[in-house]
Every structure is written in C-alpha cells, then in structure tokens.
GROMACS .gro file of C-alpha atoms in nm:
model
  191
    1MET     CA    1   2.959   2.430   0.732
    2ASN     CA    2   2.648   2.258   0.689
    3ALA     CA    3   2.463   2.100   0.979
    4PRO     CA    4   2.404   1.707   0.963
    5THR     CA    5   2.069   1.655   0.898
    6THR     CA    6   1.908   1.333   1.074
    7ALA     CA    7   1.595   1.297   0.848
    8HIS     CA    8   1.617   1.027   0.582
    9THR     CA    9   1.604   1.116   0.222
   10PRO     CA   10   1.397   0.864   0.009
   11SER     CA   11   1.516   0.752  -0.318
   12ARG     CA   12   1.361   0.829  -0.615
   13GLN     CA   13   1.244   0.482  -0.647
   14ALA     CA   14   1.094   0.520  -0.300
   15ARG     CA   15   0.891   0.835  -0.367
   16ASN     CA   16   0.775   0.710  -0.690
   17LEU     CA   17   0.619   0.397  -0.511
   18ARG     CA   18   0.465   0.594  -0.244
   19TRP     CA   19   0.319   0.832  -0.510
   20LEU     CA   20   0.174   0.522  -0.661
   21LEU     CA   21   0.047   0.375  -0.359
   22SER     CA   22  -0.125   0.713  -0.260
   23ASN     CA   23  -0.262   0.727  -0.613
   24LEU     CA   24  -0.424   0.391  -0.548
   25VAL     CA   25  -0.563   0.511  -0.225
   26ASP     CA   26  -0.687   0.826  -0.368
   27GLU     CA   27  -0.848   0.751  -0.685
   28VAL     CA   28  -1.035   0.425  -0.662
   29PRO     CA   29  -1.353   0.465  -0.471
   30GLY     CA   30  -1.411   0.223  -0.167
   31VAL     CA   31  -1.049   0.146  -0.109
   32ARG     CA   32  -1.006   0.228   0.284
   33SER     CA   33  -0.626   0.109   0.353
   34VAL     CA   34  -0.329  -0.043   0.163
   35ALA     CA   35  -0.026  -0.204   0.257
   36VAL     CA   36   0.276  -0.353   0.082
   37VAL     CA   37   0.423  -0.663   0.255
   38SER     CA   38   0.745  -0.834   0.204
   39SER     CA   39   0.787  -1.196   0.153
   40ASP     CA   40   0.858  -1.253   0.519
   41GLY     CA   41   0.568  -1.070   0.615
   42LEU     CA   42   0.712  -0.693   0.713
   43LEU     CA   43   0.519  -0.415   0.645
   44LEU     CA   44   0.700  -0.187   0.366
   45LEU     CA   45   0.442   0.053   0.276
   46SER     CA   46   0.096   0.176   0.406
   47SER     CA   47  -0.166   0.401   0.332
   48GLU     CA   48  -0.231   0.489   0.687
   49PRO     CA   49  -0.150   0.806   0.814
   50GLY     CA   50   0.119   0.698   1.030
   51GLY     CA   51   0.267   0.480   0.751
   52THR     CA   52   0.498   0.599   0.467
   53ALA     CA   53   0.290   0.649   0.207
   54GLY     CA   54   0.247   1.036   0.276
   55ALA     CA   55   0.581   1.076   0.429
   56ALA     CA   56   0.805   1.134   0.090
   57GLY     CA   57   0.900   1.454   0.242
   58PRO     CA   58   0.952   1.825   0.142
   59GLY     CA   59   0.957   1.893  -0.223
   60ALA     CA   60   0.862   1.526  -0.294
   61THR     CA   61   0.771   1.448  -0.660
   62GLY     CA   62   0.529   1.214  -0.820
   63PRO     CA   63   0.650   0.991  -1.146
   64GLY     CA   64   0.597   1.288  -1.362
   65GLY     CA   65   0.839   1.517  -1.168
   66GLY     CA   66   0.557   1.742  -1.036
   67PRO     CA   67   0.482   1.786  -0.673
   68ASP     CA   68   0.314   1.476  -0.508
   69ARG     CA   69  -0.015   1.627  -0.418
   70GLY     CA   70  -0.205   1.434  -0.621
   71GLU     CA   71  -0.537   1.589  -0.836
   72HIS     CA   72  -0.726   1.721  -0.547
   73GLY     CA   73  -0.449   1.969  -0.430
   74GLY     CA   74  -0.246   1.792  -0.145
   75GLU     CA   75  -0.199   1.584   0.136
   76ARG     CA   76  -0.166   1.689   0.510
   77ALA     CA   77   0.198   1.665   0.648
   78ASP     CA   78   0.157   1.350   0.817
   79GLY     CA   79  -0.018   1.139   0.536
   80PRO     CA   80  -0.335   1.151   0.349
   81ALA     CA   81  -0.627   1.231   0.526
   82PRO     CA   82  -0.836   0.947   0.689
   83ARG     CA   83  -1.127   0.827   0.488
   84ARG     CA   84  -1.455   0.881   0.576
   85GLU     CA   85  -1.762   0.693   0.488
   86PRO     CA   86  -2.079   0.914   0.391
   87GLY     CA   87  -2.230   1.095   0.719
   88GLY     CA   88  -1.848   1.189   0.800
   89ARG     CA   89  -1.758   0.869   1.018
   90PRO     CA   90  -1.397   0.752   0.969
   91GLU     CA   91  -1.376   0.407   0.758
   92ARG     CA   92  -1.337   0.101   0.954
   93GLY     CA   93  -1.032  -0.068   0.887
   94PRO     CA   94  -0.842  -0.347   1.084
   95ARG     CA   95  -0.779  -0.148   1.386
   96ASP     CA   96  -0.688   0.123   1.160
   97SER     CA   97  -0.359   0.009   1.161
   98GLY     CA   98  -0.121  -0.059   0.850
   99ALA     CA   99   0.086  -0.318   1.034
  100ASP     CA  100  -0.239  -0.478   1.123
  101LEU     CA  101  -0.356  -0.501   0.775
  102ALA     CA  102  -0.004  -0.623   0.663
  103THR     CA  103  -0.044  -0.913   0.920
  104ILE     CA  104  -0.370  -1.013   0.759
  105VAL     CA  105  -0.210  -0.993   0.428
  106SER     CA  106   0.074  -1.207   0.519
  107GLY     CA  107  -0.113  -1.465   0.668
  108LEU     CA  108  -0.355  -1.474   0.386
  109GLY     CA  109  -0.075  -1.491   0.128
  110SER     CA  110   0.065  -1.784   0.323
  111LEU     CA  111  -0.241  -1.958   0.313
  112THR     CA  112  -0.323  -1.946  -0.015
  113GLN     CA  113   0.024  -2.015  -0.148
  114GLY     CA  114   0.010  -2.364   0.073
  115ALA     CA  115  -0.321  -2.453  -0.069
  116SER     CA  116  -0.171  -2.370  -0.423
  117LYS     CA  117   0.126  -2.612  -0.354
  118LEU     CA  118  -0.110  -2.886  -0.205
  119MET     CA  119  -0.356  -2.861  -0.517
  120ASP     CA  120  -0.037  -2.843  -0.760
  121ALA     CA  121  -0.221  -2.515  -0.914
  122GLY     CA  122   0.086  -2.303  -0.972
  123PRO     CA  123   0.161  -1.960  -0.828
  124VAL     CA  124  -0.114  -1.751  -0.643
  125LYS     CA  125  -0.160  -1.422  -0.846
  126GLN     CA  126  -0.464  -1.261  -0.637
  127THR     CA  127  -0.697  -1.357  -0.362
  128MET     CA  128  -1.020  -1.188  -0.303
  129VAL     CA  129  -1.253  -1.222   0.066
  130ALA     CA  130  -1.567  -1.063   0.060
  131MET     CA  131  -1.728  -0.988   0.372
  132ASP     CA  132  -2.009  -0.804   0.520
  133GLU     CA  133  -1.853  -0.488   0.609
  134GLY     CA  134  -1.556  -0.493   0.367
  135SER     CA  135  -1.364  -0.662   0.101
  136LEU     CA  136  -1.000  -0.763   0.105
  137PHE     CA  137  -0.775  -0.808  -0.192
  138VAL     CA  138  -0.442  -0.971  -0.175
  139MET     CA  139  -0.190  -0.952  -0.519
  140SER     CA  140   0.157  -1.077  -0.549
  141ILE     CA  141   0.400  -0.848  -0.686
  142SER     CA  142   0.721  -0.991  -0.698
  143ASP     CA  143   0.966  -1.189  -0.503
  144GLY     CA  144   0.691  -1.319  -0.268
  145SER     CA  145   0.611  -0.950  -0.190
  146LEU     CA  146   0.247  -0.882  -0.177
  147LEU     CA  147  -0.028  -0.550  -0.236
  148GLY     CA  148  -0.307  -0.604   0.033
  149VAL     CA  149  -0.618  -0.395  -0.001
  150HIS     CA  150  -0.919  -0.355   0.231
  151ALA     CA  151  -1.182  -0.206   0.066
  152ALA     CA  152  -1.554  -0.096   0.132
  153PRO     CA  153  -1.842  -0.384   0.092
  154ASP     CA  154  -1.957  -0.151  -0.179
  155CYS     CA  155  -1.645  -0.133  -0.390
  156ASP     CA  156  -1.680  -0.208  -0.747
  157MET     CA  157  -1.443  -0.529  -0.720
  158SER     CA  158  -1.318  -0.540  -1.079
  159VAL     CA  159  -1.205  -0.171  -1.025
  160VAL     CA  160  -1.024  -0.225  -0.745
  161ALA     CA  161  -0.859  -0.509  -0.893
  162TYR     CA  162  -0.781  -0.365  -1.202
  163HIS     CA  163  -0.631  -0.045  -1.027
  164MET     CA  164  -0.412  -0.302  -0.803
  165ALA     CA  165  -0.282  -0.478  -1.115
  166LEU     CA  166  -0.171  -0.141  -1.248
  167PHE     CA  167   0.030  -0.090  -0.965
  168VAL     CA  168   0.167  -0.434  -0.954
  169GLY     CA  169   0.261  -0.381  -1.294
  170ARG     CA  170   0.443  -0.045  -1.215
  171ALA     CA  171   0.587  -0.165  -0.892
  172GLY     CA  172   0.696  -0.476  -0.960
  173HIS     CA  173   1.035  -0.394  -1.147
  174VAL     CA  174   1.103  -0.147  -0.922
  175LEU     CA  175   1.062  -0.323  -0.599
  176THR     CA  176   1.440  -0.417  -0.589
  177PRO     CA  177   1.593  -0.582  -0.252
  178GLU     CA  178   1.731  -0.241  -0.225
  179LEU     CA  179   1.439  -0.071  -0.210
  180ARG     CA  180   1.277  -0.340   0.013
  181THR     CA  181   1.538  -0.233   0.256
  182GLU     CA  182   1.510   0.128   0.241
  183LEU     CA  183   1.135   0.102   0.278
  184ARG     CA  184   1.161  -0.104   0.555
  185THR     CA  185   1.420   0.114   0.710
  186SER     CA  186   1.196   0.386   0.696
  187MET     CA  187   0.912   0.230   0.830
  188GLU     CA  188   1.124   0.135   1.153
  189LEU     CA  189   1.244   0.515   1.156
  190ASP     CA  190   0.891   0.660   1.168
  191GLN     CA  191   0.782   0.445   1.450
   0.00000   0.00000   0.00000
C-alpha cells in the first residue's frame, strides 16, 4: 500500500511556465525579479527564492523534456540563488518579495488601464518605468494577467522587453483559468 502524499505535484503546464520564468531571470542580464499577476492582483508566479518559480519539484522538466536545470547546471532546492550585484551584494528589489512586486505591478497595471480608457487609447500592451536605481516593466499576458519585471538601472531595456514579449507569447495561450487556479493554490500552499 502506498502512503498518501501531501506534496502538490504541479501539472506539465505549470512546470513549463515556471521553467520559462526561471529562464527569463537566469538568461536576461540585469533582471532582478519577475512576477506573474492575475487580473485580480494575486501573485501567480514569482522568481523569488520563496516563490514557486523554482519549486517544480524533484524530477521537474523544462519544455524540452530534459531536467529543469537551466544552462548553468542547476538551482538550489528552494529556487534560484539570489541575484548579486558586482562585488557580491544582493541586488535590491521591492523588499526582496515577489508579493511586493506583484502589488506594484497590479497597481501600475490598473493605473495605466484607467489612463488608457480615459484617453480612448485601446488596451495597454506594456509599461516601462525608468528610475535612478532600477527599471520596472509591465506587460499584458492574457485575460488581464500581467508580467512584471524589476531590472537593474543599466539593463538593456530593449533586450528585457524582447524577452518579456517572448515569455508572453509562450505563456499567453497556456495561462488558462484552470492553470491560474493551480498556480494560485500552489502559492498559498508554499506560504
């Protein structure tokens, strides 16, 4: 008789989305943290070590079916290692929390959607905010879901936007209501 398990086994779509998110963080220079936010402002995925980007579980595979280790040999068991600035200091993020980034992304998304409606300008595709100590990018995924990226001030903005567009193109058709529910449940279980 098999013992019951309490661990949640993510679906293939959830593992693939997590792999895409981890790949975005690992492969794009200057990206500090990433969050996927639902249309109602709830965090679905985060690149933070406590988030679910690297929490696909043992034996997780990337979209090609191979181990979900990325090009550089792997991640820590609790997610990607914290990103570091030159000199070894941890990079600054919004209080180093995926939930804080999700709140910012949701608020900025709501603000720009309201502005778009007032201006009769159509749907918002992306928003970029340049600050002295960082950049914030927000891009629509589907059904009101948003992808938010916090990046270093010296990042190549066109490269970040390009890779975000790739993520949106790959994730948009997969981010169904069922998958959003699964990701949200997984985030709640991880807390």
